[in-house]
XYZ file of N, CA, C and O in Angstrom:
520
model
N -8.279 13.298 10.328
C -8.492 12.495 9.150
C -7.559 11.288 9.135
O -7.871 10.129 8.864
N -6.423 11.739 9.456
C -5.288 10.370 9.734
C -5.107 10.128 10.718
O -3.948 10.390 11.042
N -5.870 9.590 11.706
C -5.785 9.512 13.101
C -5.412 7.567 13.200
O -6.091 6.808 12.509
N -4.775 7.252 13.728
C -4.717 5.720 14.595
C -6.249 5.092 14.639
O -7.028 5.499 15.501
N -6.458 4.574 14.145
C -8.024 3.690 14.387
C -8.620 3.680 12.832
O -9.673 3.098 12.573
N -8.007 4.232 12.038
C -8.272 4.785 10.613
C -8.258 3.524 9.858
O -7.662 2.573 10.363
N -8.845 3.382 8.691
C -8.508 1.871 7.714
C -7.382 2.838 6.760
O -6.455 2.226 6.228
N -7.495 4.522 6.537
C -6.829 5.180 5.898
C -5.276 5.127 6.293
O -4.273 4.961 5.597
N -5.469 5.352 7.819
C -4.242 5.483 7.980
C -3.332 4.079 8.386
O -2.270 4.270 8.978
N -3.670 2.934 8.127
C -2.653 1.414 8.186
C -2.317 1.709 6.475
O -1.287 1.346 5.906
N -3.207 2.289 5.981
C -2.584 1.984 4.326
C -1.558 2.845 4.359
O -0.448 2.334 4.213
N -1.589 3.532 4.447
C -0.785 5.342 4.185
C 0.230 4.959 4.895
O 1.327 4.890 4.341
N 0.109 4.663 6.114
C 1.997 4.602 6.493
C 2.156 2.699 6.612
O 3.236 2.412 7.130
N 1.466 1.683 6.310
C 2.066 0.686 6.191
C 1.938 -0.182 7.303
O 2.611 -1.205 7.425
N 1.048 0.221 8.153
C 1.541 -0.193 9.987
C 0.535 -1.274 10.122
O -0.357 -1.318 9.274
N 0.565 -2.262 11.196
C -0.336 -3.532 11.757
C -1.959 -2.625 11.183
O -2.383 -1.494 11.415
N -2.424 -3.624 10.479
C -4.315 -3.013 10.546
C -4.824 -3.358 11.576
O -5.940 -2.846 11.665
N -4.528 -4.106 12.596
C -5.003 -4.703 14.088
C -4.640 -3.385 15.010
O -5.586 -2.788 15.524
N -3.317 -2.921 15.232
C -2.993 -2.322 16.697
C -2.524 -0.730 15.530
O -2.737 0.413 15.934
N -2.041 -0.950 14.455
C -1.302 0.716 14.070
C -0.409 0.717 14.589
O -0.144 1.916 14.500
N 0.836 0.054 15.448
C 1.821 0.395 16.052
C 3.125 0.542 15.721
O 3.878 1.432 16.117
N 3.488 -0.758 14.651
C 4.792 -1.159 14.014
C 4.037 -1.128 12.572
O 2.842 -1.090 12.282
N 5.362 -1.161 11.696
C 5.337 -1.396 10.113
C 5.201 -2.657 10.020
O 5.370 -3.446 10.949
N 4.788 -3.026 8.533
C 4.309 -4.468 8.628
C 5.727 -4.929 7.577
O 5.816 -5.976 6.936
N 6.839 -3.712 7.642
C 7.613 -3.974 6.551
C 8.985 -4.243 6.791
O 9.172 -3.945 7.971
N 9.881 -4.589 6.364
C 11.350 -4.204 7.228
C 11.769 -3.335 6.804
O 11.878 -2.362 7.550
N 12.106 -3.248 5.762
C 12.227 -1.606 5.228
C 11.333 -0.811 5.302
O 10.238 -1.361 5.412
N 11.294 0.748 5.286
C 10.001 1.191 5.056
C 10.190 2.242 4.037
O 9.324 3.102 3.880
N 11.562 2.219 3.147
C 11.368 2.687 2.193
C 11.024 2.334 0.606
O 11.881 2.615 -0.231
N 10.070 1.864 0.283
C 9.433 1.446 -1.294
C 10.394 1.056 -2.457
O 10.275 0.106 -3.231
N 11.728 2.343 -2.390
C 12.036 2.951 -3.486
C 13.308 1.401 -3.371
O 13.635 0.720 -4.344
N 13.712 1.230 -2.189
C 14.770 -0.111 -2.071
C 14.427 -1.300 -2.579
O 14.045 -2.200 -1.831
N 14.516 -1.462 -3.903
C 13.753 -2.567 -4.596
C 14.105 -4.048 -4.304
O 13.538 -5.074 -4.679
N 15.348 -3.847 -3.427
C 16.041 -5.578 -3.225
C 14.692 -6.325 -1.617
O 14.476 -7.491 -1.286
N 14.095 -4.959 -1.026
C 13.361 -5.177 -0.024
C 12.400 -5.147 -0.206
O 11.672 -5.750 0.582
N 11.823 -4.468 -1.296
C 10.539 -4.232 -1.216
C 9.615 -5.242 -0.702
O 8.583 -4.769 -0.227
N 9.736 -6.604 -0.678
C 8.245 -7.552 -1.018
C 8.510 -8.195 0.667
O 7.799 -9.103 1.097
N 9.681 -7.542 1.539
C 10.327 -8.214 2.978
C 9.079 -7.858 3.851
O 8.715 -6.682 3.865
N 8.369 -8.835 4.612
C 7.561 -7.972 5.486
C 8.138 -9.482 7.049
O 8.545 -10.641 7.126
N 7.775 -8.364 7.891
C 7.881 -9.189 9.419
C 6.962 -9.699 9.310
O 5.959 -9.304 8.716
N 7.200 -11.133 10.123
C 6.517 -12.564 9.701
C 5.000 -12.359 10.570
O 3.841 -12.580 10.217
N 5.544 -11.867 11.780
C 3.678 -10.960 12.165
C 4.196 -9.499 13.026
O 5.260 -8.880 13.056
N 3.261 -9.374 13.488
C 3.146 -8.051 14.450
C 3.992 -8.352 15.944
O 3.984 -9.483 16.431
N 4.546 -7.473 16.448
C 5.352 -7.643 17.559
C 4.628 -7.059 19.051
O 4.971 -7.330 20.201
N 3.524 -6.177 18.584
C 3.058 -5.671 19.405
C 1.698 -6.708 19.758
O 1.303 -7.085 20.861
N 1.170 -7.001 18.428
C -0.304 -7.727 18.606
C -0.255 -9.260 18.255
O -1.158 -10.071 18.463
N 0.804 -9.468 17.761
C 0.878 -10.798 17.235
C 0.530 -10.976 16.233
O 0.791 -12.162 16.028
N -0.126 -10.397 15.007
C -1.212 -10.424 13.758
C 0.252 -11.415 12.915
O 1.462 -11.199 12.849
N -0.610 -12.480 12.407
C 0.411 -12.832 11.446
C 0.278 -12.322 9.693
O -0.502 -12.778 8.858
N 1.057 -11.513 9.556
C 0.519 -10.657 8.603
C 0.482 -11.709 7.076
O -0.154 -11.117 6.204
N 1.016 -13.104 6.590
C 0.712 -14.106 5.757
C -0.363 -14.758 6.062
O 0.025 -15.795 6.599
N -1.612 -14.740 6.023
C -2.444 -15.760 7.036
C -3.037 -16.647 6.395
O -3.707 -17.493 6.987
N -1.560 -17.258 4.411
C -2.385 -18.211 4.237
C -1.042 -18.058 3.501
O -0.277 -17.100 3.604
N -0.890 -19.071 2.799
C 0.071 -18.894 1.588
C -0.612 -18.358 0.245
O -1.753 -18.538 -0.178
N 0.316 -17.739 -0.211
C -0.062 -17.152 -1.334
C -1.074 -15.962 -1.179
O -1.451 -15.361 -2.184
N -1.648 -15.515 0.452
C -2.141 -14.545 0.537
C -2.361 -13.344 -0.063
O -3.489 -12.905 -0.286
N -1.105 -12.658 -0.401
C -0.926 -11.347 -1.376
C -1.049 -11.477 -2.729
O -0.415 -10.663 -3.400
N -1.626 -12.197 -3.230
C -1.602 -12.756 -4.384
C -3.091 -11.641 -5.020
O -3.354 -11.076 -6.081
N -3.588 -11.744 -4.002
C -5.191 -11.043 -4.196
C -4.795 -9.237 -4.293
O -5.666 -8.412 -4.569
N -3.796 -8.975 -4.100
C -3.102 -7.691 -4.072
C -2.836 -7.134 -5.346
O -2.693 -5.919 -5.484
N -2.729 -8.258 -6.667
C -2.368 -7.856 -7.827
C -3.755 -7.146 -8.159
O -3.682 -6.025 -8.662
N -5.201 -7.778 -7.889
C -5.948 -7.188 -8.176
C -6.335 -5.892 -7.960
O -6.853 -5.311 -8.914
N -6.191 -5.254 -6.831
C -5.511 -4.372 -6.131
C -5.054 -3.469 -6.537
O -5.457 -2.309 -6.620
N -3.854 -4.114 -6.924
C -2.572 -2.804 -7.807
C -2.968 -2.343 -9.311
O -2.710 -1.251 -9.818
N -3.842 -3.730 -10.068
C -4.336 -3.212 -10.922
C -5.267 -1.529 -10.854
O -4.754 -0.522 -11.343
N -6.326 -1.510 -10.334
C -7.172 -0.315 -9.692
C -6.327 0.529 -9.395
O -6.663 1.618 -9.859
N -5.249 0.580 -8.767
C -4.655 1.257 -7.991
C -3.612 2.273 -9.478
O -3.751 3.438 -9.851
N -2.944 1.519 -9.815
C -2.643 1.929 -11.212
C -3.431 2.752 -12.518
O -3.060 3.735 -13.160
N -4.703 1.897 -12.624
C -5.797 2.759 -13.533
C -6.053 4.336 -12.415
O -6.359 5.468 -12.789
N -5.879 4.009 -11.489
C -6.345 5.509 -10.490
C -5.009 6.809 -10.928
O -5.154 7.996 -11.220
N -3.891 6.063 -10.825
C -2.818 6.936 -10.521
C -2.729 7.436 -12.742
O -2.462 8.562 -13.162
N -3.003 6.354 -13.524
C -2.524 6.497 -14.641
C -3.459 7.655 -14.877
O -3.006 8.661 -15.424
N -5.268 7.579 -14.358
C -6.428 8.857 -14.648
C -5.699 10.002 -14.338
O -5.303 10.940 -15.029
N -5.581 9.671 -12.888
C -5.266 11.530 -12.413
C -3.778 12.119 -13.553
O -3.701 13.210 -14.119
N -2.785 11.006 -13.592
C -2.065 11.770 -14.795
C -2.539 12.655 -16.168
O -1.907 13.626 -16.583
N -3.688 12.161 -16.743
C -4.182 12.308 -18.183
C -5.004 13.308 -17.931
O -5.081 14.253 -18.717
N -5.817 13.241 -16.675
C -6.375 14.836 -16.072
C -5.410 15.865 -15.710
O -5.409 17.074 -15.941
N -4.618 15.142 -15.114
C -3.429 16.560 -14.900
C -2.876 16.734 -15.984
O -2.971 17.916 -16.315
N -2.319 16.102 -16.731
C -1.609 16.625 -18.045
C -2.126 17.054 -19.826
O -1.737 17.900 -20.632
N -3.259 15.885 -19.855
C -3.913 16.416 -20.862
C -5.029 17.465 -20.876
O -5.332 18.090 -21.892
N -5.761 17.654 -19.401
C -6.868 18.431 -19.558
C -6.482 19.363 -18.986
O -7.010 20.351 -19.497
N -5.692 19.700 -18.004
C -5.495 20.906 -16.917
C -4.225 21.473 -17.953
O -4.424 22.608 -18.387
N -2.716 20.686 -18.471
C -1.728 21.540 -19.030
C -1.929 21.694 -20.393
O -1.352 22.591 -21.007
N -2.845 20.752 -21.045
C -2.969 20.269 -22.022
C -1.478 20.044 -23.183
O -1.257 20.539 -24.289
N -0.754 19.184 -22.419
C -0.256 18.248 -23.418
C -0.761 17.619 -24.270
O -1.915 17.221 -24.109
N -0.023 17.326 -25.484
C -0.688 16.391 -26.861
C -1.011 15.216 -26.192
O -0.804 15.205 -24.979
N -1.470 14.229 -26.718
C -1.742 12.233 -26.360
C -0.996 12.226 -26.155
O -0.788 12.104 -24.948
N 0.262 12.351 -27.121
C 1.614 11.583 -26.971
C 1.994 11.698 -25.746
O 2.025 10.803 -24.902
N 2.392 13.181 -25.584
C 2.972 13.224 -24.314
C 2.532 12.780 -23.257
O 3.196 12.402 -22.292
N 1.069 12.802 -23.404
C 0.516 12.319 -21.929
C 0.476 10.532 -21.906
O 0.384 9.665 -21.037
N 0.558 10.563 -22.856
C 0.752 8.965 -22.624
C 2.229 8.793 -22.035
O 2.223 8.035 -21.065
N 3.606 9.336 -22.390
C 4.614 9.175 -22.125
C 4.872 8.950 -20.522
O 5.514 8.250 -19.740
N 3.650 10.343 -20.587
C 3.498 10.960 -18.997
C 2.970 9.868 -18.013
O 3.386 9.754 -16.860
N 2.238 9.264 -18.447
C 1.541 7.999 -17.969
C 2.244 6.958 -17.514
O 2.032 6.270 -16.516
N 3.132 6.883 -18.346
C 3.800 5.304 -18.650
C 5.477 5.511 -17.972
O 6.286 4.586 -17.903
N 5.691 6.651 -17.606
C 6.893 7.417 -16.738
C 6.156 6.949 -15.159
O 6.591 6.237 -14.255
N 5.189 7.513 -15.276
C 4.187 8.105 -13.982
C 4.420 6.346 -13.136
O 5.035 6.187 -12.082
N 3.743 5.213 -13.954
C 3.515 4.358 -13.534
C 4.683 3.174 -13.145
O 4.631 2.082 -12.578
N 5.695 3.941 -13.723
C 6.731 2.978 -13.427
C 7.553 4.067 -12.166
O 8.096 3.717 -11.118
N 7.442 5.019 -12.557
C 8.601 5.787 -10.829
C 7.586 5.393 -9.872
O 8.270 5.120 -8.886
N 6.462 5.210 -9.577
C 5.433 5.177 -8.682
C 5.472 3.339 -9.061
O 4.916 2.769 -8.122
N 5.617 3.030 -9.384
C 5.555 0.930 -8.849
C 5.780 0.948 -7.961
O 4.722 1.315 -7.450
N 6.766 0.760 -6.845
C 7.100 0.198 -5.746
C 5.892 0.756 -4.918
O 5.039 -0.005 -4.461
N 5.850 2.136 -4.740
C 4.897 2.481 -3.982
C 2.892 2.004 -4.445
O 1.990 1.631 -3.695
N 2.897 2.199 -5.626
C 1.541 1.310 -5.582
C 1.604 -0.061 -5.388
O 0.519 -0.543 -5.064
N 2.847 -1.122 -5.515
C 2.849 -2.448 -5.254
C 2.697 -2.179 -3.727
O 2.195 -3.235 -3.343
N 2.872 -1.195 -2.373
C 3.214 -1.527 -1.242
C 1.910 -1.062 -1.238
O 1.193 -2.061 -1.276
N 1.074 0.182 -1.205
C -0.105 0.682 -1.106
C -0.888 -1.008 -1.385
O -1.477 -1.526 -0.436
N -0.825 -1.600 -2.482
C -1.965 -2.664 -2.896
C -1.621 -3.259 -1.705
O -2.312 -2.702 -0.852
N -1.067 -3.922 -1.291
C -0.472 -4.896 -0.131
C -1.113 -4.556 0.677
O -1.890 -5.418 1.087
N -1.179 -3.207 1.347
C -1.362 -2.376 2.408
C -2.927 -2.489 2.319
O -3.361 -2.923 3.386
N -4.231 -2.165 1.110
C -5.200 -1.831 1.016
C -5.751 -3.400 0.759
O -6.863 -3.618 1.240
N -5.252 -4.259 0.220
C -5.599 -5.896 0.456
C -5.958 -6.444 1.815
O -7.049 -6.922 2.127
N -4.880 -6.310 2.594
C -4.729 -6.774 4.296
C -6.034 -6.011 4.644
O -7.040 -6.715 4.732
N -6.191 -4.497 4.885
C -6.713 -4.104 5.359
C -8.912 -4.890 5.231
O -9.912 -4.963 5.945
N -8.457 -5.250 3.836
C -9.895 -5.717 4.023
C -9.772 -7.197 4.983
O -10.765 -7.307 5.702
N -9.359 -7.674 5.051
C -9.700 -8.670 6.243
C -9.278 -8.654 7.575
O -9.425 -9.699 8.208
N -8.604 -7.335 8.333
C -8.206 -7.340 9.229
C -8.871 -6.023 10.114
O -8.233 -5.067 9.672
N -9.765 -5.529 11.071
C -9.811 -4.566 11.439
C -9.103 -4.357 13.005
O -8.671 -5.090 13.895
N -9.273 -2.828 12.748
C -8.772 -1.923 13.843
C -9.315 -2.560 15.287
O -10.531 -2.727 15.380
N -8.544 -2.888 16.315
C -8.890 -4.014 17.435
C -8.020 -2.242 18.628
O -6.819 -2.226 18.360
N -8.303 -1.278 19.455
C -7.945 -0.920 20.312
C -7.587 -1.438 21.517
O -6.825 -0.980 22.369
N -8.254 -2.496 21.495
C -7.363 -3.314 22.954
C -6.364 -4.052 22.739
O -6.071 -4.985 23.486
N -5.496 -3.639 21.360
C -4.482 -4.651 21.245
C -2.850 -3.421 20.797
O -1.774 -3.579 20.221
N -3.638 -2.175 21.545
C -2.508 -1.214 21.471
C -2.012 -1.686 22.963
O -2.729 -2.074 23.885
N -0.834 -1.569 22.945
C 0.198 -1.711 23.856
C 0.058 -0.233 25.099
O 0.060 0.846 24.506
N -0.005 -0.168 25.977
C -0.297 0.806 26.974
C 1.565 2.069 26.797
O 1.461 3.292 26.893
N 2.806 1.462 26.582
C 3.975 2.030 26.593
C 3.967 2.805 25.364
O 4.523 3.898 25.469
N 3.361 2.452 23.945
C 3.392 3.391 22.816
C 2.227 4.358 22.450
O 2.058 5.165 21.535
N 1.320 3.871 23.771
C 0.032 4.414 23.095
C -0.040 5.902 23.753
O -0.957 6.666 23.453
């Protein structure tokens, strides 16, 4: 299911949508907020220049929006219908939910943006990592 060649798997761990080889990030932990938005200027293995316009990621907010209404649902299903917490709480629950989880849905949107204009290219894996 998460195999290399995947559109699933460049989102999920962050890596070139061209080759899968390297991160497209310098950090690759989310939660480091002074890094979060740092990405390598392209791919080292394939060359992909991962900006391929200015203001590129910009289309990502749209993105994170969806991405947010997704993560805020499954909260209000998990907490109001499955534990059944009051509104209140589940709203609390919501609005907790969506802010410890930012960094990681801002990198996911990034991640699921690129991916629509870039596909999986196998002749541009490197023969030493593959």
């Amino acid at each position: 299911m998460l195999k290399k060649g995947s559109k699933l798997y460049s989102i999920l761990t962050g890596s070139c949508p061209r080759c899968h080889q390297e991160s497209m990030y310098v950090n690759h932990n989310p939660y480091k907020i002074s890094s979060l938005f740092e990405m390598h200027e392209k791919c080292a293995n394939c060359g992909l220049k991962y900006k391929m316009e200015p203001s590129f990621f910009y289309g990502a907010m749209y993105v994170s929006y969806a991405v947010g209404v997704a993560f805020a649902v499954a909260v209000f299903v998990i907490s109001f219908l499955f534990i059944g917490t009051s509104l209140k709480n589940t709203f609390f629950a919501i609005i907790g939910t969506l802010v410890v989880f930012m960094p990681v849905i801002i990198r996911l949107s990034r991640n699921i943006w690129i991916n629509f204009f870039v596909k999986f290219d196998a002749t541009k894996i490197s023969n030493q990592s593959a």
